[in-house]
Tab-separated table of C-alpha atoms in Angstrom:
chain	number	residue	atom	x	y	z
A	28	MET	CA	14.236	-26.090	17.764
A	29	TYR	CA	15.975	-22.885	16.681
A	30	GLU	CA	19.418	-21.559	17.272
A	31	ASN	CA	20.355	-19.071	19.991
A	32	ASN	CA	21.664	-16.592	17.652
A	33	TYR	CA	19.291	-17.550	14.852
A	34	ARG	CA	18.074	-14.339	12.832
A	35	MET	CA	16.157	-13.315	9.620
A	36	GLU	CA	18.071	-11.905	6.553
A	37	THR	CA	17.710	-8.658	7.087
A	38	LEU	CA	18.824	-5.542	4.366
A	39	LYS	CA	22.291	-4.867	3.786
A	40	ILE	CA	24.214	-1.745	3.797
A	41	GLY	CA	23.952	-0.142	0.286
A	42	ASP	CA	20.333	-2.042	-0.526
A	43	LYS	CA	17.539	0.311	-1.642
A	44	ALA	CA	15.385	0.983	1.424
A	45	PRO	CA	11.911	-0.847	0.744
A	46	GLU	CA	9.041	1.456	0.720
A	47	PHE	CA	6.738	1.369	2.968
A	48	ALA	CA	3.179	2.901	4.447
A	49	GLY	CA	1.743	2.570	8.087
A	50	LYS	CA	-0.271	4.085	10.829
A	51	ASN	CA	1.193	6.139	13.203
A	52	GLN	CA	-0.181	6.862	16.874
A	53	ASP	CA	-2.850	9.497	15.469
A	54	GLY	CA	-3.975	7.086	12.974
A	55	SER	CA	-1.985	9.077	10.401
A	56	GLU	CA	-0.142	7.430	7.167
A	57	VAL	CA	3.117	7.505	7.448
A	58	SER	CA	5.849	6.298	4.317
A	59	LEU	CA	9.382	6.156	3.455
A	60	LYS	CA	8.840	9.106	1.178
A	61	ASP	CA	7.823	11.049	3.576
A	62	PHE	CA	11.446	10.939	4.724
A	63	LEU	CA	13.420	11.675	1.525
A	64	GLY	CA	15.808	14.378	1.676
A	65	LYS	CA	16.786	13.423	4.889
A	66	LYS	CA	18.502	10.369	6.626
A	67	LEU	CA	16.383	8.512	8.875
A	68	VAL	CA	16.949	6.399	12.019
A	69	LEU	CA	14.121	3.864	11.070
A	70	TYR	CA	14.296	1.571	14.517
A	71	PHE	CA	12.154	-1.540	15.354
A	72	TYR	CA	11.960	-2.600	18.626
A	73	PRO	CA	9.954	-5.378	20.569
A	74	ARG	CA	6.939	-3.583	22.425
A	75	ASP	CA	6.350	-0.333	24.317
A	76	ASN	CA	6.820	0.131	27.825
A	77	THR	CA	9.553	-2.687	28.396
A	78	ALA	CA	13.121	-1.545	29.945
A	79	GLY	CA	14.899	-1.682	26.735
A	80	CYS	CA	12.481	-0.266	24.523
A	81	THR	CA	12.069	2.475	26.750
A	82	ALA	CA	15.724	3.022	27.193
A	83	GLU	CA	15.936	3.012	23.524
A	84	ALA	CA	13.512	5.366	22.851
A	85	CYS	CA	14.412	7.714	25.930
A	86	ASN	CA	17.784	7.900	24.219
A	87	LEU	CA	16.846	9.074	21.124
A	88	ARG	CA	14.204	11.445	22.846
A	89	ASP	CA	17.084	12.798	24.710
A	90	ASN	CA	19.581	13.242	21.664
A	91	TYR	CA	16.306	14.436	19.516
A	92	LYS	CA	17.520	18.283	18.958
A	93	LEU	CA	21.179	17.030	18.517
A	94	LEU	CA	19.923	14.458	15.611
A	95	MET	CA	17.791	16.963	13.778
A	96	ASP	CA	20.779	19.488	13.898
A	97	LYS	CA	22.677	16.733	12.124
A	98	GLY	CA	20.088	16.326	9.593
A	99	PHE	CA	18.289	13.004	10.844
A	100	ALA	CA	14.487	12.105	11.518
A	101	ILE	CA	13.569	9.514	13.733
A	102	LEU	CA	10.683	6.749	13.242
A	103	GLY	CA	9.921	3.855	15.261
A	104	ILE	CA	8.073	0.757	14.407
A	105	SER	CA	6.695	-2.160	16.714
A	106	ALA	CA	3.537	-4.616	16.620
A	107	ASP	CA	1.955	-2.728	18.983
A	108	ASP	CA	-1.068	-0.830	17.776
A	109	GLU	CA	-1.977	3.051	18.240
A	110	LYS	CA	-3.157	3.107	21.539
A	111	SER	CA	-0.089	1.474	22.973
A	112	HIS	CA	1.908	3.922	21.270
A	113	THR	CA	-0.179	6.870	22.148
A	114	ARG	CA	0.281	5.811	25.594
A	115	PHE	CA	4.142	5.156	25.132
A	116	ILE	CA	4.511	8.628	23.727
A	117	THR	CA	2.683	10.591	26.111
A	118	LYS	CA	4.303	8.730	28.987
A	119	PHE	CA	7.840	9.423	28.093
A	120	GLN	CA	6.986	12.425	26.037
A	121	LEU	CA	8.542	10.979	22.822
A	122	PRO	CA	8.814	13.707	19.748
A	123	PHE	CA	8.709	11.423	17.038
A	124	SER	CA	6.057	9.143	15.786
A	125	LEU	CA	5.696	5.604	16.230
A	126	ILE	CA	4.286	3.127	13.023
A	127	ALA	CA	1.731	0.566	14.840
A	128	ASP	CA	2.717	-2.357	12.968
A	129	THR	CA	-0.105	-5.173	13.974
A	130	ASP	CA	0.155	-7.142	11.192
A	131	LYS	CA	3.912	-7.049	10.941
A	132	LYS	CA	4.293	-6.387	7.287
A	133	ILE	CA	6.937	-3.721	7.189
A	134	CYS	CA	8.825	-5.627	9.908
A	135	LYS	CA	8.783	-8.434	7.520
A	136	LEU	CA	9.538	-6.647	4.411
A	137	TYR	CA	12.982	-4.901	6.567
A	138	GLY	CA	13.583	-9.006	7.786
A	139	VAL	CA	13.140	-8.189	11.374
A	140	TRP	CA	10.289	-10.315	12.245
A	141	GLY	CA	11.094	-13.952	13.081
A	142	PRO	CA	12.280	-16.329	15.533
A	143	LYS	CA	14.136	-15.710	18.847
A	144	LYS	CA	14.945	-16.892	22.107
A	145	PHE	CA	12.764	-14.979	25.035
A	146	MET	CA	12.932	-16.640	28.769
A	147	GLY	CA	14.011	-19.727	27.362
A	148	ARG	CA	11.920	-20.762	24.510
A	149	SER	CA	12.002	-19.635	20.925
A	150	VAL	CA	9.086	-17.382	19.960
A	151	ASP	CA	8.359	-15.395	16.997
A	152	GLY	CA	9.170	-11.712	17.432
A	153	ILE	CA	10.476	-8.239	16.496
A	154	HIS	CA	14.596	-8.505	16.412
A	155	ARG	CA	15.633	-5.211	17.819
A	156	THR	CA	17.053	-3.637	14.747
A	157	THR	CA	18.002	-0.135	13.464
A	158	PHE	CA	18.812	1.277	9.921
A	159	ILE	CA	19.734	4.575	8.792
A	160	ILE	CA	18.521	5.267	5.678
A	161	ALA	CA	20.143	7.946	3.422
A	162	GLU	CA	18.616	11.139	2.084
A	163	LYS	CA	18.031	9.089	-1.355
A	164	GLY	CA	16.437	6.041	0.091
A	165	TYR	CA	19.546	3.702	0.478
A	166	ILE	CA	20.526	1.540	3.677
A	167	GLU	CA	23.664	3.615	4.809
A	168	ALA	CA	24.036	1.336	8.464
A	169	VAL	CA	22.466	-1.451	10.088
A	170	PHE	CA	22.242	-1.904	14.040
A	171	ASN	CA	21.912	-5.579	15.035
A	172	LYS	CA	23.387	-5.050	18.293
A	173	VAL	CA	21.596	-2.188	19.760
A	174	ASP	CA	22.738	-0.139	22.947
A	175	THR	CA	19.782	0.887	24.174
A	176	GLY	CA	20.910	3.400	26.641
A	177	ASN	CA	23.474	4.774	24.074
A	178	HIS	CA	22.067	5.009	20.600
A	179	THR	CA	22.558	8.025	19.570
A	180	GLU	CA	26.359	7.835	20.505
A	181	GLN	CA	26.451	4.323	18.785
A	182	ILE	CA	24.729	5.887	15.531
A	183	LEU	CA	26.589	8.798	15.366
A	184	ASN	CA	30.163	6.887	16.046
A	185	GLU	CA	29.415	4.112	13.166
A	186	LEU	CA	28.665	6.883	10.688
A	187	LYS	CA	31.563	9.126	11.818
A	188	ILE	CA	29.684	12.399	12.655
A	189	LYS	CA	30.766	14.835	15.266
């Protein structure tokens, strides 16, 4: 039904990042405006507590101080609910917030929700994607092929940050 490499149209480098607001694991509202003046690692991932998503979150956790020292903030988004995010954060001691996008509005706004292959069949879901949003709200980098275990290195290399 769908091509193996089908992807929804995502934002591109230089695009203005779409404004969004959503509830994090604590039920607090988090919006793009909260991060103006910092570089934001905005990462979309399929599901809490799965192997790839855990590897990606833990890589960002393990490099959190380094990224903060380089002027970055980190925010994750998935379609899991607040309770799932709370358990995921607690289990892996994540120092950053996760937005519960259960209605998938933010995912659709950023073009990361759509059909994909999973275990040989087509399903709708989140395409693992990371956007680096510059201090003034523009897309600086887009990662469609995330190296979950080395994502921080991938980000810093792409942006040529030492």
